[in-house]
Coordinates of C-alpha atoms in Angstrom, one line a residue:
M9 CA -5.4 10.3 -18.8
E10 CA -7.7 12.1 -16.4
A11 CA -6.1 15.3 -15.2
R12 CA -6.0 16.2 -11.5
A13 CA -8.7 18.6 -10.5
P14 CA -7.7 22.3 -10.2
R15 CA -6.7 23.4 -6.7
G16 CA -9.6 25.7 -6.3
R17 CA -12.2 23.1 -7.3
C18 CA -14.8 22.3 -4.7
W19 CA -14.2 19.0 -3.0
V20 CA -17.6 18.7 -1.2
L21 CA -19.7 17.4 -4.1
P22 CA -17.4 14.6 -5.3
T23 CA -16.7 13.6 -1.7
A24 CA -20.5 13.5 -0.9
L25 CA -21.2 11.4 -4.0
L26 CA -18.5 9.0 -3.1
C27 CA -19.7 8.7 0.4
L28 CA -23.3 8.1 -0.8
Y29 CA -22.1 5.4 -3.2
G30 CA -19.9 3.8 -0.5
F31 CA -22.8 3.8 1.9
F32 CA -25.2 2.0 -0.4
A33 CA -22.6 -0.4 -1.8
S34 CA -21.8 -1.4 1.8
L35 CA -25.5 -1.8 2.8
R36 CA -25.7 -5.6 2.9
P37 CA -28.1 -6.5 5.7
S38 CA -28.0 -10.2 4.8
E39 CA -24.2 -10.6 5.0
P40 CA -24.1 -11.2 8.8
F41 CA -26.3 -14.3 8.3
L42 CA -24.5 -15.7 5.3
T43 CA -23.1 -18.7 7.1
R44 CA -26.5 -19.6 8.6
Y45 CA -28.1 -19.2 5.2
L46 CA -25.6 -21.4 3.4
L47 CA -25.9 -24.1 6.1
G48 CA -29.7 -23.9 6.2
P49 CA -32.3 -25.6 4.0
D50 CA -32.1 -22.9 1.3
K51 CA -28.7 -24.0 0.1
N52 CA -28.2 -27.2 2.2
L53 CA -24.4 -27.1 2.3
T54 CA -22.2 -28.7 4.9
E55 CA -19.8 -27.0 7.3
T56 CA -16.8 -28.5 5.5
Q57 CA -18.1 -27.2 2.1
V58 CA -18.8 -23.7 3.5
F59 CA -15.6 -23.2 5.6
N60 CA -13.0 -25.2 3.7
E61 CA -14.2 -25.2 0.0
I62 CA -16.4 -22.0 -0.5
Y63 CA -15.0 -19.2 1.7
P64 CA -11.4 -19.8 0.5
V65 CA -12.5 -19.1 -3.1
W66 CA -13.0 -15.4 -2.2
T67 CA -9.4 -15.2 -1.1
Y68 CA -8.0 -16.8 -4.2
S69 CA -10.2 -14.9 -6.6
Y70 CA -9.5 -11.6 -4.9
L71 CA -5.8 -12.2 -5.2
V72 CA -6.0 -13.2 -8.9
L73 CA -8.2 -10.3 -9.9
L74 CA -6.5 -7.6 -7.9
F75 CA -3.5 -7.1 -10.1
P76 CA -5.4 -6.7 -13.4
V77 CA -7.9 -4.5 -11.6
F78 CA -5.4 -2.0 -10.3
L79 CA -3.7 -1.9 -13.7
A80 CA -7.1 -1.2 -15.3
T81 CA -7.7 1.5 -12.7
D82 CA -4.4 3.1 -13.5
Y83 CA -5.1 3.0 -17.3
L84 CA -8.8 3.6 -17.5
R85 CA -9.0 5.7 -14.4
Y86 CA -11.5 5.3 -11.6
K87 CA -15.1 5.7 -12.8
P88 CA -15.3 2.6 -15.1
V89 CA -13.9 0.4 -12.3
I90 CA -16.3 1.8 -9.8
L91 CA -19.1 1.0 -12.3
L92 CA -17.8 -2.6 -12.6
Q93 CA -17.9 -2.9 -8.8
G94 CA -21.6 -1.9 -8.8
L95 CA -22.4 -4.5 -11.5
S96 CA -20.5 -7.2 -9.7
L97 CA -22.5 -6.5 -6.5
I98 CA -25.8 -7.0 -8.5
V99 CA -24.5 -10.3 -9.9
T100 CA -23.4 -11.4 -6.5
W101 CA -26.8 -10.6 -5.0
F102 CA -28.8 -12.5 -7.7
M103 CA -26.5 -15.5 -7.4
L104 CA -27.0 -15.5 -3.6
L105 CA -30.8 -15.7 -4.2
Y106 CA -31.0 -18.2 -7.0
A107 CA -27.7 -20.2 -7.3
Q108 CA -27.7 -23.8 -6.0
G109 CA -25.0 -26.3 -5.4
L110 CA -21.3 -26.1 -4.4
L111 CA -19.9 -25.0 -7.8
A112 CA -22.5 -22.2 -8.2
I113 CA -21.7 -20.8 -4.7
Q114 CA -18.0 -20.9 -5.5
F115 CA -18.7 -18.8 -8.6
L116 CA -20.6 -16.4 -6.3
E117 CA -17.5 -16.1 -4.2
F118 CA -15.5 -15.3 -7.4
F119 CA -17.8 -12.4 -8.2
Y120 CA -17.6 -11.2 -4.6
G121 CA -13.8 -11.3 -5.0
L122 CA -14.3 -9.0 -8.0
V123 CA -16.3 -6.6 -5.8
T124 CA -13.6 -6.3 -3.2
A125 CA -10.8 -6.1 -5.8
T126 CA -12.5 -3.0 -7.4
E127 CA -12.7 -1.3 -4.0
I128 CA -9.2 0.1 -4.8
A129 CA -10.8 2.5 -7.3
Y130 CA -13.2 3.8 -4.7
Y131 CA -10.6 4.5 -2.0
S132 CA -8.1 6.0 -4.4
Y133 CA -10.4 8.1 -6.6
I134 CA -10.9 10.8 -4.0
Y135 CA -7.1 11.6 -3.9
S136 CA -7.1 12.6 -7.6
I137 CA -9.6 15.4 -7.1
V138 CA -8.9 17.0 -3.8
D139 CA -6.0 19.1 -2.4
L140 CA -3.2 17.5 -0.3
N141 CA -4.3 19.4 2.9
L142 CA -7.7 17.7 2.7
Y143 CA -6.5 14.1 2.5
Q144 CA -7.0 13.3 6.2
K145 CA -10.5 14.7 6.2
V146 CA -11.8 13.2 3.0
T147 CA -10.2 9.8 3.9
S148 CA -12.2 9.7 7.1
Y149 CA -15.4 10.7 5.2
C150 CA -15.0 8.0 2.5
R151 CA -14.0 5.3 5.0
S152 CA -16.9 6.1 7.3
A153 CA -19.4 5.9 4.5
T154 CA -18.4 2.3 3.7
L155 CA -18.0 1.3 6.6
E156 CA -7.0 10.0 -21.9
E157 CA -4.1 9.3 -23.7
K158 CA -3.3 5.8 -25.1
V159 CA 0.1 4.3 -24.4
D160 CA 1.5 0.8 -25.3
I161 CA 0.7 -2.7 -21.7
S162 CA 5.1 -2.5 -22.0
K163 CA 5.3 1.4 -21.5
V164 CA 2.7 1.2 -18.7
L165 CA 4.6 -1.5 -16.9
R166 CA 7.9 0.4 -17.2
E167 CA 6.2 3.5 -15.8
L168 CA 4.6 1.5 -13.0
W169 CA 8.0 -0.1 -12.0
R170 CA 9.6 3.3 -11.9
D171 CA 6.8 4.8 -9.8
F172 CA 6.9 1.7 -7.6
L173 CA 10.6 2.3 -6.8
Q174 CA 10.0 6.0 -6.2
C175 CA 6.9 5.4 -4.0
Y176 CA 8.5 2.8 -1.7
S177 CA 11.8 4.7 -1.2
S178 CA 10.1 6.7 1.5
R179 CA 10.5 5.1 4.9
P180 CA 7.3 6.5 6.4
M181 CA 5.3 5.2 3.5
L182 CA 7.0 1.9 3.6
C183 CA 6.2 1.5 7.3
W184 CA 2.5 2.3 6.9
S185 CA 2.3 0.1 3.8
V186 CA 3.9 -2.9 5.6
W187 CA 1.4 -2.5 8.4
W188 CA -1.5 -2.2 5.9
A189 CA -0.5 -5.4 4.1
F190 CA 0.1 -7.6 7.1
S191 CA -2.8 -6.3 9.2
T192 CA -5.2 -6.5 6.3
C193 CA -4.3 -10.1 5.8
G194 CA -5.2 -10.9 9.4
Y195 CA -8.3 -8.7 9.2
F196 CA -9.7 -10.5 6.2
Q197 CA -9.1 -13.9 7.8
V198 CA -10.9 -12.9 11.0
I199 CA -13.8 -11.3 9.1
N200 CA -14.2 -14.3 6.8
Y201 CA -14.4 -16.9 9.5
T202 CA -16.0 -15.0 12.4
Q203 CA -19.4 -16.3 11.6
G204 CA -18.0 -19.8 11.7
L205 CA -16.6 -19.2 15.2
W206 CA -20.0 -17.8 16.3
E207 CA -21.7 -20.8 14.9
M208 CA -19.5 -23.1 17.0
V209 CA -20.1 -21.0 20.1
L210 CA -23.8 -20.7 19.6
P211 CA -25.4 -22.8 16.9
S212 CA -27.9 -20.8 14.9
Q213 CA -30.3 -23.8 14.5
R214 CA -30.9 -24.0 18.2
F215 CA -30.5 -20.5 19.5
E216 CA -31.5 -17.0 18.5
I217 CA -28.4 -15.1 17.1
Y218 CA -27.7 -11.4 16.9
N219 CA -25.0 -11.4 14.1
G220 CA -26.8 -8.6 12.2
G221 CA -27.0 -6.3 15.2
V222 CA -23.3 -6.9 16.0
E223 CA -22.3 -6.0 12.5
A224 CA -24.5 -2.9 12.6
V225 CA -23.1 -1.7 15.9
S226 CA -19.5 -2.4 14.9
T227 CA -20.0 -0.6 11.6
L228 CA -21.7 2.4 13.2
L229 CA -19.1 2.8 16.0
G230 CA -16.3 2.3 13.5
A231 CA -17.8 5.0 11.3
V232 CA -17.9 7.4 14.2
A233 CA -14.3 6.6 15.1
V234 CA -13.2 6.9 11.5
F235 CA -15.1 10.2 11.0
A236 CA -13.3 11.6 14.1
V237 CA -9.9 10.7 12.7
G238 CA -10.3 13.6 10.2
Y239 CA -10.0 16.0 13.1
I240 CA -7.3 14.4 15.2
K241 CA -4.0 16.3 15.3
V242 CA -1.1 13.9 16.1
S243 CA 2.5 13.8 15.0
W244 CA 2.2 10.5 13.2
A245 CA 5.7 10.8 11.8
T246 CA 7.0 10.5 15.4
W247 CA 4.4 8.3 17.2
G248 CA 2.9 6.4 14.3
E249 CA 4.8 3.2 14.7
V250 CA 4.3 3.1 18.4
A251 CA 0.5 3.7 17.9
L252 CA 0.4 0.9 15.4
A253 CA 2.1 -1.4 17.9
L254 CA -0.2 -0.7 20.8
F255 CA -3.4 -0.8 18.7
S256 CA -2.2 -4.1 17.0
L257 CA -1.8 -5.5 20.5
L258 CA -5.3 -4.5 21.3
I259 CA -6.5 -6.3 18.1
A260 CA -4.6 -9.4 19.1
A261 CA -6.2 -9.4 22.6
A262 CA -9.7 -9.0 21.1
V263 CA -9.1 -12.0 18.7
Y264 CA -7.7 -14.0 21.6
V265 CA -10.8 -13.4 23.8
M266 CA -13.0 -14.3 20.8
D267 CA -11.2 -17.6 20.6
T268 CA -10.8 -18.7 24.2
V269 CA -13.8 -17.3 26.1
R270 CA -16.7 -19.4 24.7
N271 CA -19.3 -16.8 25.6
I272 CA -21.2 -15.4 22.6
W273 CA -21.6 -11.9 24.2
L274 CA -17.9 -11.6 24.9
C275 CA -17.3 -12.8 21.3
Y276 CA -19.6 -10.1 20.0
A277 CA -18.0 -7.4 22.2
S278 CA -14.4 -8.4 21.1
Y279 CA -15.4 -8.4 17.5
V280 CA -16.8 -4.9 17.8
I281 CA -13.5 -3.7 19.3
F282 CA -11.5 -5.6 16.7
R283 CA -13.4 -3.9 13.8
I284 CA -13.3 -0.4 15.3
V285 CA -9.6 -0.5 16.0
Y286 CA -8.8 -1.9 12.5
M287 CA -11.0 0.6 10.7
L288 CA -9.4 3.4 12.7
L289 CA -5.9 2.4 11.9
I290 CA -6.5 1.6 8.2
T291 CA -7.9 5.0 7.8
I292 CA -4.9 6.7 9.3
A293 CA -2.6 4.4 7.2
T294 CA -4.5 5.4 4.1
F295 CA -4.1 9.2 4.4
Q296 CA -0.6 8.8 5.7
I297 CA 0.4 6.9 2.6
A298 CA -1.5 9.3 0.3
T299 CA 0.2 12.3 2.0
N300 CA 3.7 10.8 1.3
L301 CA 2.9 10.2 -2.4
S302 CA 4.3 12.8 -4.7
M303 CA 2.4 11.6 -7.8
E304 CA -1.0 10.4 -8.8
R305 CA -0.2 6.7 -8.2
Y306 CA -2.7 6.1 -5.4
A307 CA -4.3 3.1 -7.1
L308 CA -0.9 1.6 -7.7
V309 CA 0.3 1.8 -4.1
F310 CA -3.1 0.8 -2.6
G311 CA -3.3 -2.1 -5.1
I312 CA 0.2 -3.3 -4.3
N313 CA -0.4 -3.1 -0.5
T314 CA -3.7 -5.0 -0.9
F315 CA -2.1 -7.5 -3.3
I316 CA 0.6 -8.3 -0.7
A317 CA -2.1 -8.7 1.9
L318 CA -4.0 -11.1 -0.3
A319 CA -0.8 -13.1 -1.2
L320 CA -0.2 -13.5 2.6
Q321 CA -3.8 -14.4 3.2
T322 CA -3.8 -16.9 0.4
L323 CA -0.8 -18.6 1.9
L324 CA -2.4 -18.5 5.4
T325 CA -5.7 -19.9 3.9
L326 CA -3.9 -22.7 2.1
I327 CA -2.0 -23.8 5.2
V328 CA -4.5 -23.2 7.9
V329 CA -8.0 -23.4 6.4
D330 CA -8.1 -25.2 3.1
S331 CA -9.0 -28.9 3.2
S332 CA -5.9 -29.6 1.0
G333 CA -3.8 -28.1 3.8
L334 CA -4.0 -28.6 7.5
G335 CA -7.8 -27.9 7.6
L336 CA -7.6 -26.8 11.2
N337 CA -10.7 -26.3 13.3
I338 CA -12.1 -22.8 13.8
F339 CA -10.8 -22.4 17.3
T340 CA -7.2 -23.3 16.4
Q341 CA -7.4 -21.0 13.4
F342 CA -8.3 -18.0 15.7
M343 CA -5.5 -18.8 18.1
I344 CA -3.1 -18.5 15.1
Y345 CA -4.7 -15.2 14.1
A346 CA -4.3 -13.8 17.6
S347 CA -0.6 -14.8 17.6
Y348 CA -0.2 -13.3 14.2
F349 CA -1.4 -9.8 15.3
A350 CA 0.7 -10.1 18.5
A351 CA 3.8 -10.7 16.3
I352 CA 2.9 -7.6 14.2
S353 CA 2.6 -5.6 17.4
L354 CA 6.0 -6.7 18.6
V355 CA 7.7 -5.8 15.4
F356 CA 6.3 -2.3 15.3
L357 CA 6.9 -1.7 18.9
V358 CA 10.7 -2.4 18.4
S359 CA 10.7 -0.3 15.3
G360 CA 8.7 2.5 16.9
I361 CA 10.9 2.8 19.9
Y362 CA 14.0 2.9 17.6
S363 CA 12.3 5.7 15.6
V364 CA 11.4 7.8 18.6
M365 CA 14.9 7.5 20.1
K366 CA 16.4 8.4 16.7
N367 CA 14.2 11.5 16.4
Y368 CA 15.0 12.5 19.9
R369 CA 18.7 12.3 19.3
M370 CA 18.5 14.3 16.0
A371 CA 16.4 17.0 17.8
S372 CA 19.0 17.3 20.6
L373 CA 22.0 17.6 18.2
P374 CA 21.5 21.3 17.4
V375 CA 21.3 22.0 21.2
I376 CA 24.6 20.2 21.8
R377 CA 26.3 21.9 18.9
S378 CA 25.1 25.3 20.1
T379 CA 26.4 24.7 23.6
T380 CA 29.7 23.6 22.2
S381 CA 30.1 26.7 20.0
S382 CA 29.3 29.0 22.9
S383 CA 32.0 27.4 25.0

């Protein structure tokens, strides 16, 4: 296995290379116009095919591929998996240009699911080569840019199970992981179907749309916010859950406005807020989880969190979106997503208030005991 880098090793070069790769891998200028492209004369697909038969394939393939990918990441380490991601991006791009028909575009979504499944290697690689005190800083850098010994598949599984139990025995890490899983599920759903919502509010065949500009602005502002996270000094152990609750409520409000106010500019503005807040929180969650890990199992934990998110998303897609389920219209879907984030906010608000009160009582105990002893 790859050994952890020596403590004195310079972290600037690997961080810069990862940021550079992340920037170019995330540079997809055609993505904001994907729905318009698939519905247009080039692919000539129907709305039902795109929203209910093609887009759900990404969710299902991401879920199916994630588990073997993070096992491969744990066994092969990070570089081969990052290379696989780059090759999958190339295949996705060529299929987007030349593939025709429903089945071919569904295969395209499968390869894009492989792209997103292998992102675990990118986000966990940096923690294997830098010191613990740099986690917050390098996490913000890598997130802002996007915006060997042989052992026997039974021994690996036993080690993973042991590490799983050890990792999730920490309450702070469990808390951040739960938020990661549930919020990422909702984030993926909103991102996947936002273009469909915009299409209903302002049809691209009849009006000029600014999807690309909105994506660029949200990514740029999100990158700035994420970069700034590296320099924020907050006692996340005390106030983390309350912060998650309040910001999750802001996300819920943004999704609600996108759904109910049928004005494209308010939809765009709410989407920008939605992405900035999520990127900010997921960055904080990432370095908080990494900080609480006492072993090099970053890919394992990140993979499990994302796997749970995808399992929830798959269930949500099957029930709400898929034509074999309820097949709800896009506006009803977004009302459900807004309610989903509101429920997350409520849960973390109750838990956060309890944690703050508990910490306050524990901090006041020595004072009480000291006063009693003096008397």
